[in-house]
CSV table of C-alpha atoms in Angstrom, one decimal:
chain,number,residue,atom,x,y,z
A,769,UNK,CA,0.0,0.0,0.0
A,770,UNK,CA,1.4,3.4,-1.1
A,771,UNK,CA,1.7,6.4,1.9
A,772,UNK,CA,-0.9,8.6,2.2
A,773,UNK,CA,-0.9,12.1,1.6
A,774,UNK,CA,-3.9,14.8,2.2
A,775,UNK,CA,-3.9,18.3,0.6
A,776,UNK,CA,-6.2,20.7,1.2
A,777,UNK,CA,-7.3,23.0,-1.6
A,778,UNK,CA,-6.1,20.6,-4.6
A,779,UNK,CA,-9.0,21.3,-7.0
A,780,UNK,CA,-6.8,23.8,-8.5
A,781,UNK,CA,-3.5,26.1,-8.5
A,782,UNK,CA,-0.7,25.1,-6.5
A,783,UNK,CA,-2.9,23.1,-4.5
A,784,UNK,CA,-3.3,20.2,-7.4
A,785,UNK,CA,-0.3,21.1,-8.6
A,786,UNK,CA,0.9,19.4,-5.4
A,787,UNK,CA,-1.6,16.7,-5.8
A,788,UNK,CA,-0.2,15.5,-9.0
A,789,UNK,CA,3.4,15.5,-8.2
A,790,UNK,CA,3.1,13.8,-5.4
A,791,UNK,CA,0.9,11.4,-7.1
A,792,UNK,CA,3.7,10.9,-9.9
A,793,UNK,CA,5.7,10.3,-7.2
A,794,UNK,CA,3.8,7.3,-5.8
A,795,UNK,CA,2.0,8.7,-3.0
A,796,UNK,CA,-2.0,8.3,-2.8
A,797,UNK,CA,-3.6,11.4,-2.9
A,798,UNK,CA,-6.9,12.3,-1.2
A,799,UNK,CA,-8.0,15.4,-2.7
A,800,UNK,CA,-9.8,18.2,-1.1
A,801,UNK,CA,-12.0,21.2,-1.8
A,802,UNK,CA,-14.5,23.5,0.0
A,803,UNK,CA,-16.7,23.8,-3.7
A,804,UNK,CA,-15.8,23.1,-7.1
A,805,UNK,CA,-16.9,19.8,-6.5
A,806,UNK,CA,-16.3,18.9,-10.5
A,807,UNK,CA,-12.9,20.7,-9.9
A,808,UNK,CA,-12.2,17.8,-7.4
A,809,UNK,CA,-13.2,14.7,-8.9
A,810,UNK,CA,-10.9,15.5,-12.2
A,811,UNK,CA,-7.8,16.0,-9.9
A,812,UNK,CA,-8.7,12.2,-8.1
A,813,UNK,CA,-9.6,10.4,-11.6
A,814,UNK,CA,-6.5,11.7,-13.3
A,815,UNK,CA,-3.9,10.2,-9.8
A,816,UNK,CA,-6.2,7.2,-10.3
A,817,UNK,CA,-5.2,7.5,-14.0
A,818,UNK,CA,-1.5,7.1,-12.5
A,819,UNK,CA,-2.2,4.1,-10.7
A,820,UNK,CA,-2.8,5.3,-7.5
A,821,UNK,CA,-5.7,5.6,-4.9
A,822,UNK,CA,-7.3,8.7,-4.7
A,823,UNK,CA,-11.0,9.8,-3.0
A,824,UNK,CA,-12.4,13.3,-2.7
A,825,UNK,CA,-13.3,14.9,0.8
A,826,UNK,CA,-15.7,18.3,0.5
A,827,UNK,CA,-15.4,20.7,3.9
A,828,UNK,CA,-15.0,23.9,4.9
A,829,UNK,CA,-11.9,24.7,6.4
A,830,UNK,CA,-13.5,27.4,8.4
A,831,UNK,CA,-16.2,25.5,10.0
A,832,UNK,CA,-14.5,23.3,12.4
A,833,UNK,CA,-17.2,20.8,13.2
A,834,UNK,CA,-17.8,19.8,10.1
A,835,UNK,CA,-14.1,19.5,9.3
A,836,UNK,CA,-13.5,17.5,12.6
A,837,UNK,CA,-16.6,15.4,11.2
A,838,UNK,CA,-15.1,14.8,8.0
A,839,UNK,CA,-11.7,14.1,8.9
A,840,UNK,CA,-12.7,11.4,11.8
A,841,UNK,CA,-14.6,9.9,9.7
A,842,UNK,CA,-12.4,9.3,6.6
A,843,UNK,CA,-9.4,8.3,9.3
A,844,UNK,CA,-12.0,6.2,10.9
A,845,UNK,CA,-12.7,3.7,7.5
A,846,UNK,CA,-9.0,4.0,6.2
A,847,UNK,CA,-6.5,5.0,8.6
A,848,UNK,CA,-4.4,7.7,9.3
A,849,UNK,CA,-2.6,10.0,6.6
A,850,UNK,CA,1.5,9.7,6.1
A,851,UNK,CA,1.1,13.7,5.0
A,852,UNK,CA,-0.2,16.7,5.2
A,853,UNK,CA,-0.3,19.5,2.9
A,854,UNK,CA,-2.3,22.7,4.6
A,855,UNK,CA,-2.6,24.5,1.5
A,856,UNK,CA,-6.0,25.9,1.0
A,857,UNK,CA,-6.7,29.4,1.4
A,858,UNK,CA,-8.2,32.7,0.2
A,859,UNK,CA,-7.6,36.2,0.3
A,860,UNK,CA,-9.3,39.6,0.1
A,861,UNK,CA,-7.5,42.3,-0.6
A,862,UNK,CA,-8.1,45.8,0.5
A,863,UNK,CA,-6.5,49.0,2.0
A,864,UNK,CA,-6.8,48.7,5.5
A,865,UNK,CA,-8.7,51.7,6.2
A,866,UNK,CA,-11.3,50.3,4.0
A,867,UNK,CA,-11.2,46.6,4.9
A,868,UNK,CA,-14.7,45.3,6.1
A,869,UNK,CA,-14.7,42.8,9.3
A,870,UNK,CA,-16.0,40.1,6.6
A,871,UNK,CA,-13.0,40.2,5.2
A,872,UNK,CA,-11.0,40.4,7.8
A,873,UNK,CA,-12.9,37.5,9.6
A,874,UNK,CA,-13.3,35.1,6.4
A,875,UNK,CA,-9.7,35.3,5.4
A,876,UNK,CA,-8.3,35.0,9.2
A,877,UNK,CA,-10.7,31.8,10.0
A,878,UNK,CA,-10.3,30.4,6.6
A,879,UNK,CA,-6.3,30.5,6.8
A,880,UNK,CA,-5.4,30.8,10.0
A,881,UNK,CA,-8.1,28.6,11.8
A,882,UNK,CA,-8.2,26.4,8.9
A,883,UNK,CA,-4.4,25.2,10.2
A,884,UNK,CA,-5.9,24.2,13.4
A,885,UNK,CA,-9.0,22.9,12.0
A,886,UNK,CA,-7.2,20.3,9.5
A,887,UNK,CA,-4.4,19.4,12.3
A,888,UNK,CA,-5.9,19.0,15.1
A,889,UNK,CA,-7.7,16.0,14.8
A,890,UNK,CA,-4.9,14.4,13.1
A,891,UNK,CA,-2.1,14.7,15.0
A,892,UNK,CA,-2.8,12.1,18.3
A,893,UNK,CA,-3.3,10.1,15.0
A,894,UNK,CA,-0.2,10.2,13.5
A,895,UNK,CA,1.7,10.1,17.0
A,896,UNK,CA,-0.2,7.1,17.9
A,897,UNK,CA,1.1,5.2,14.5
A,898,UNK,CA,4.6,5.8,15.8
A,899,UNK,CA,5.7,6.0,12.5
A,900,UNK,CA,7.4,9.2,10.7
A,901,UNK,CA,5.2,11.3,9.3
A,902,UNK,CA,5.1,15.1,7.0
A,903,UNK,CA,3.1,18.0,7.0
A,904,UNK,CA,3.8,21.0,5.3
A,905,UNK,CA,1.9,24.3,5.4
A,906,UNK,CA,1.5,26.8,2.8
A,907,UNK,CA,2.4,30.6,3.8
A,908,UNK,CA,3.4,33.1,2.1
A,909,UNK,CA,6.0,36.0,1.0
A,910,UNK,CA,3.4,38.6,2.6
A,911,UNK,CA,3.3,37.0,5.8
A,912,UNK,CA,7.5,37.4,5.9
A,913,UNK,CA,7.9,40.6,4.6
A,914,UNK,CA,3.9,42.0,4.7
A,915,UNK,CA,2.5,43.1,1.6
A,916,UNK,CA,0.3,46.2,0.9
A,917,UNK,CA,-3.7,46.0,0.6
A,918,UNK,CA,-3.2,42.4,2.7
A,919,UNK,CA,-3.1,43.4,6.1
A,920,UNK,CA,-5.4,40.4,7.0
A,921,UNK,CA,-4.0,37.8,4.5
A,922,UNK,CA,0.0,39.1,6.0
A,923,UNK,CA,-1.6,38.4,9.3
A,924,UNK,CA,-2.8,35.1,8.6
A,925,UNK,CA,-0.1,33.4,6.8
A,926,UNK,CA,2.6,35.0,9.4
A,927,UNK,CA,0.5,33.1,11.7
A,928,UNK,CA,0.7,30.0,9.9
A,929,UNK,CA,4.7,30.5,10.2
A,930,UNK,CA,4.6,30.7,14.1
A,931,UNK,CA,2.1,28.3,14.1
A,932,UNK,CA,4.5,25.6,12.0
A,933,UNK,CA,7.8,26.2,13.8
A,934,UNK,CA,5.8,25.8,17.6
A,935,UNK,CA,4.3,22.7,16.2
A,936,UNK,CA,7.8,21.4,14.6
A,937,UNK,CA,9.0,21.7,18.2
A,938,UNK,CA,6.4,19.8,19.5
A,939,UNK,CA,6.5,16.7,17.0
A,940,UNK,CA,10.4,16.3,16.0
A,941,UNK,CA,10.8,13.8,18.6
A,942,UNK,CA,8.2,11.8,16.7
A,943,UNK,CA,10.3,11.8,13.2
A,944,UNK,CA,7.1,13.9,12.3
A,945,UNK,CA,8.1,16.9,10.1
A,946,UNK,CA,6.8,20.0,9.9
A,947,UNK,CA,7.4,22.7,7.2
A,948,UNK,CA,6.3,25.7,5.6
A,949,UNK,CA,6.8,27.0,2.1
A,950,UNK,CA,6.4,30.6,1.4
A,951,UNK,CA,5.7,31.0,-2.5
A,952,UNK,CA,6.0,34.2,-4.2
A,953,UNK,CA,4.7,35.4,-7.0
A,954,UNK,CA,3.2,32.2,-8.6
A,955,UNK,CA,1.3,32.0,-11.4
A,956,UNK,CA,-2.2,31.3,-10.4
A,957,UNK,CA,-5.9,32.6,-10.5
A,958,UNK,CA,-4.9,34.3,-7.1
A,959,UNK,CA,-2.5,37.1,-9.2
A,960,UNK,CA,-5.5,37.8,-11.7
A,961,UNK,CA,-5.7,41.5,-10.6
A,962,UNK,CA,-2.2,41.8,-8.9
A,963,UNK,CA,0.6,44.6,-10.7
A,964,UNK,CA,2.7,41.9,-12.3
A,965,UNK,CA,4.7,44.2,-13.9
A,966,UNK,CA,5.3,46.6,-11.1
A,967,UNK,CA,6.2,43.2,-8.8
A,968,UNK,CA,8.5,41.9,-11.3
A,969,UNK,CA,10.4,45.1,-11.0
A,970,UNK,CA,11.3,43.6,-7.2
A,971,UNK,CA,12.3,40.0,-8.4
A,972,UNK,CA,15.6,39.5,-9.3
A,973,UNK,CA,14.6,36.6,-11.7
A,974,UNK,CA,12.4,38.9,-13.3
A,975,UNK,CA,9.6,35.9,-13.7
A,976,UNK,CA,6.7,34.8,-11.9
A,977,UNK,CA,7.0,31.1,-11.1
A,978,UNK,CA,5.2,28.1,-11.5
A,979,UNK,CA,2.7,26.1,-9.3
A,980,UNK,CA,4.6,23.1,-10.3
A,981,UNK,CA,8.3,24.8,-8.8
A,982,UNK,CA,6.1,24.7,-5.8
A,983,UNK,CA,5.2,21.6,-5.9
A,984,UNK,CA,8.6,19.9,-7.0
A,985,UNK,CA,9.8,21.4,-3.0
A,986,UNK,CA,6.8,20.0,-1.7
A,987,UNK,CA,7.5,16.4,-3.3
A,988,UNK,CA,10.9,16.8,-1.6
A,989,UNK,CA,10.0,17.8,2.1
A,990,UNK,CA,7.0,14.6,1.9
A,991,UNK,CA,10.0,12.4,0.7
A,992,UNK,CA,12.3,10.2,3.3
A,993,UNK,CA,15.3,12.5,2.3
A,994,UNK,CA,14.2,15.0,4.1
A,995,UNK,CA,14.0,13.2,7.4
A,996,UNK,CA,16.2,15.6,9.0
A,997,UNK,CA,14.7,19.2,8.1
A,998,UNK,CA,12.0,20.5,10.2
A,999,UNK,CA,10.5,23.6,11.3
A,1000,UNK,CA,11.8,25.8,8.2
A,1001,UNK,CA,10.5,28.2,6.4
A,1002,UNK,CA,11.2,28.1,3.0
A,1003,UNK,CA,10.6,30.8,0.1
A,1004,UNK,CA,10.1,29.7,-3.7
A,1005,UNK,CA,10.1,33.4,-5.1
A,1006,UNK,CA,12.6,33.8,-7.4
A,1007,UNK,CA,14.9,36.2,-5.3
A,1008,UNK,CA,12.0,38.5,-4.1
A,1009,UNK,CA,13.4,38.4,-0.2
């Protein structure tokens, strides 16, 4: 039976850019998504396509019952996950001044709470296997450096840094892993409306990079060679910081 990897928010972007590599790399894949439903099952049929097992879990990140429900339940019938990959989340840009508690709240409980939403239920799991184990969250270069008109989405994803070195601490004696990656400028449907060419001007490779560039990292931290890192925080941004 091949390892077990969940990521969160593989319907699309970097997200199922993740869940194919790791796929191609031999891992079964259970693939998630909050809607997109359609999104989500063409993801799993093409890793089935590969060879491997793949299943498609709906939830919310945000609502933490019915993530906890979901979660149990799907550990419950087939065991606990080798990996995590906490990549889902949204953002909802604004100037401060003018940023409206919904969007303040959704992007905070969506990628913030979402980290202790997925996790929690799965890590007594994944100690009680006693065997080594991966997770690895998705930040960001605005939660390093802070980014302007994402005051709540620089707050969130520093959060998710703090958050994945404290619980690196915690789980090292374990051989459990914990990681963060921190893309840049990636070409998604997230930059739609960003200033490409006024952020290009700060990137000393002068290109925006590839969901796949942040995928071939994660491959590597899920692997067995990279036993021995944890709790680092790790940029893919083409020289931006």
């Amino acid at each position: 039976m091949n390892p077990s990897v969940l990521v969160t928010g593989s319907n699309r972007g970097i997200g199922k850019a993740i869940a194919l590599k790791l796929a191609r790399e031999g891992y079964d894949v259970i693939v998630h998504c909050a809607k997109a439903r359609d999104q989500a099952n063409e993801v799993s049929n093409a890793i089935v396509s590969m060879g491997r097992q793949s299943r498609v879990l709906q939830f919310d990140l945000a609502d933490r019952e019915q993530t906890l429900e979901v979660l149990s339940r799907d550990i419950e019938q087939y065991g606990i996950y080798y990996g995590v990959v906490c990549n889902a989340g949204i953002a909802r840009d604004n100037a401060f001044p003018a940023m409206s508690p919904v969007d303040w709240d959704s992007v905070i409980h969506t990628n913030l709470d979402g980290f202790y939403n997925v996790l929690n239920p799965l890590i007594m799991p994944m100690v009680r296997a006693k065997k080594p184990a991966r997770i690895i969250t998705l930040a960001s270069v605005s939660g390093i450096i802070g980014n302007r008109g994402q005051v709540n989405y620089s707050a969130s994803k520093a959060g998710i840094i703090g958050a994945t070195k404290a619980l690196a601490l915690e789980l090292a004696s374990r051989a459990i892993t914990v990681n963060c990656i921190a893309p840049g400028l990636i070409e998604t449907e997230m930059i739609k409306d960003a200033p490409i060419e006024e952020i290009l001007k700060m990137i000393p490779m002068r290109r925006v990079g590839t969901a796949d560039e942040v995928a071939a990292l994660a491959s590597f931290l899920m692997s067995k060679d990279a036993a021995y890192i944890t709790r680092q925080v790790i940029s893919v941004n083409g020289g931006l910081i």
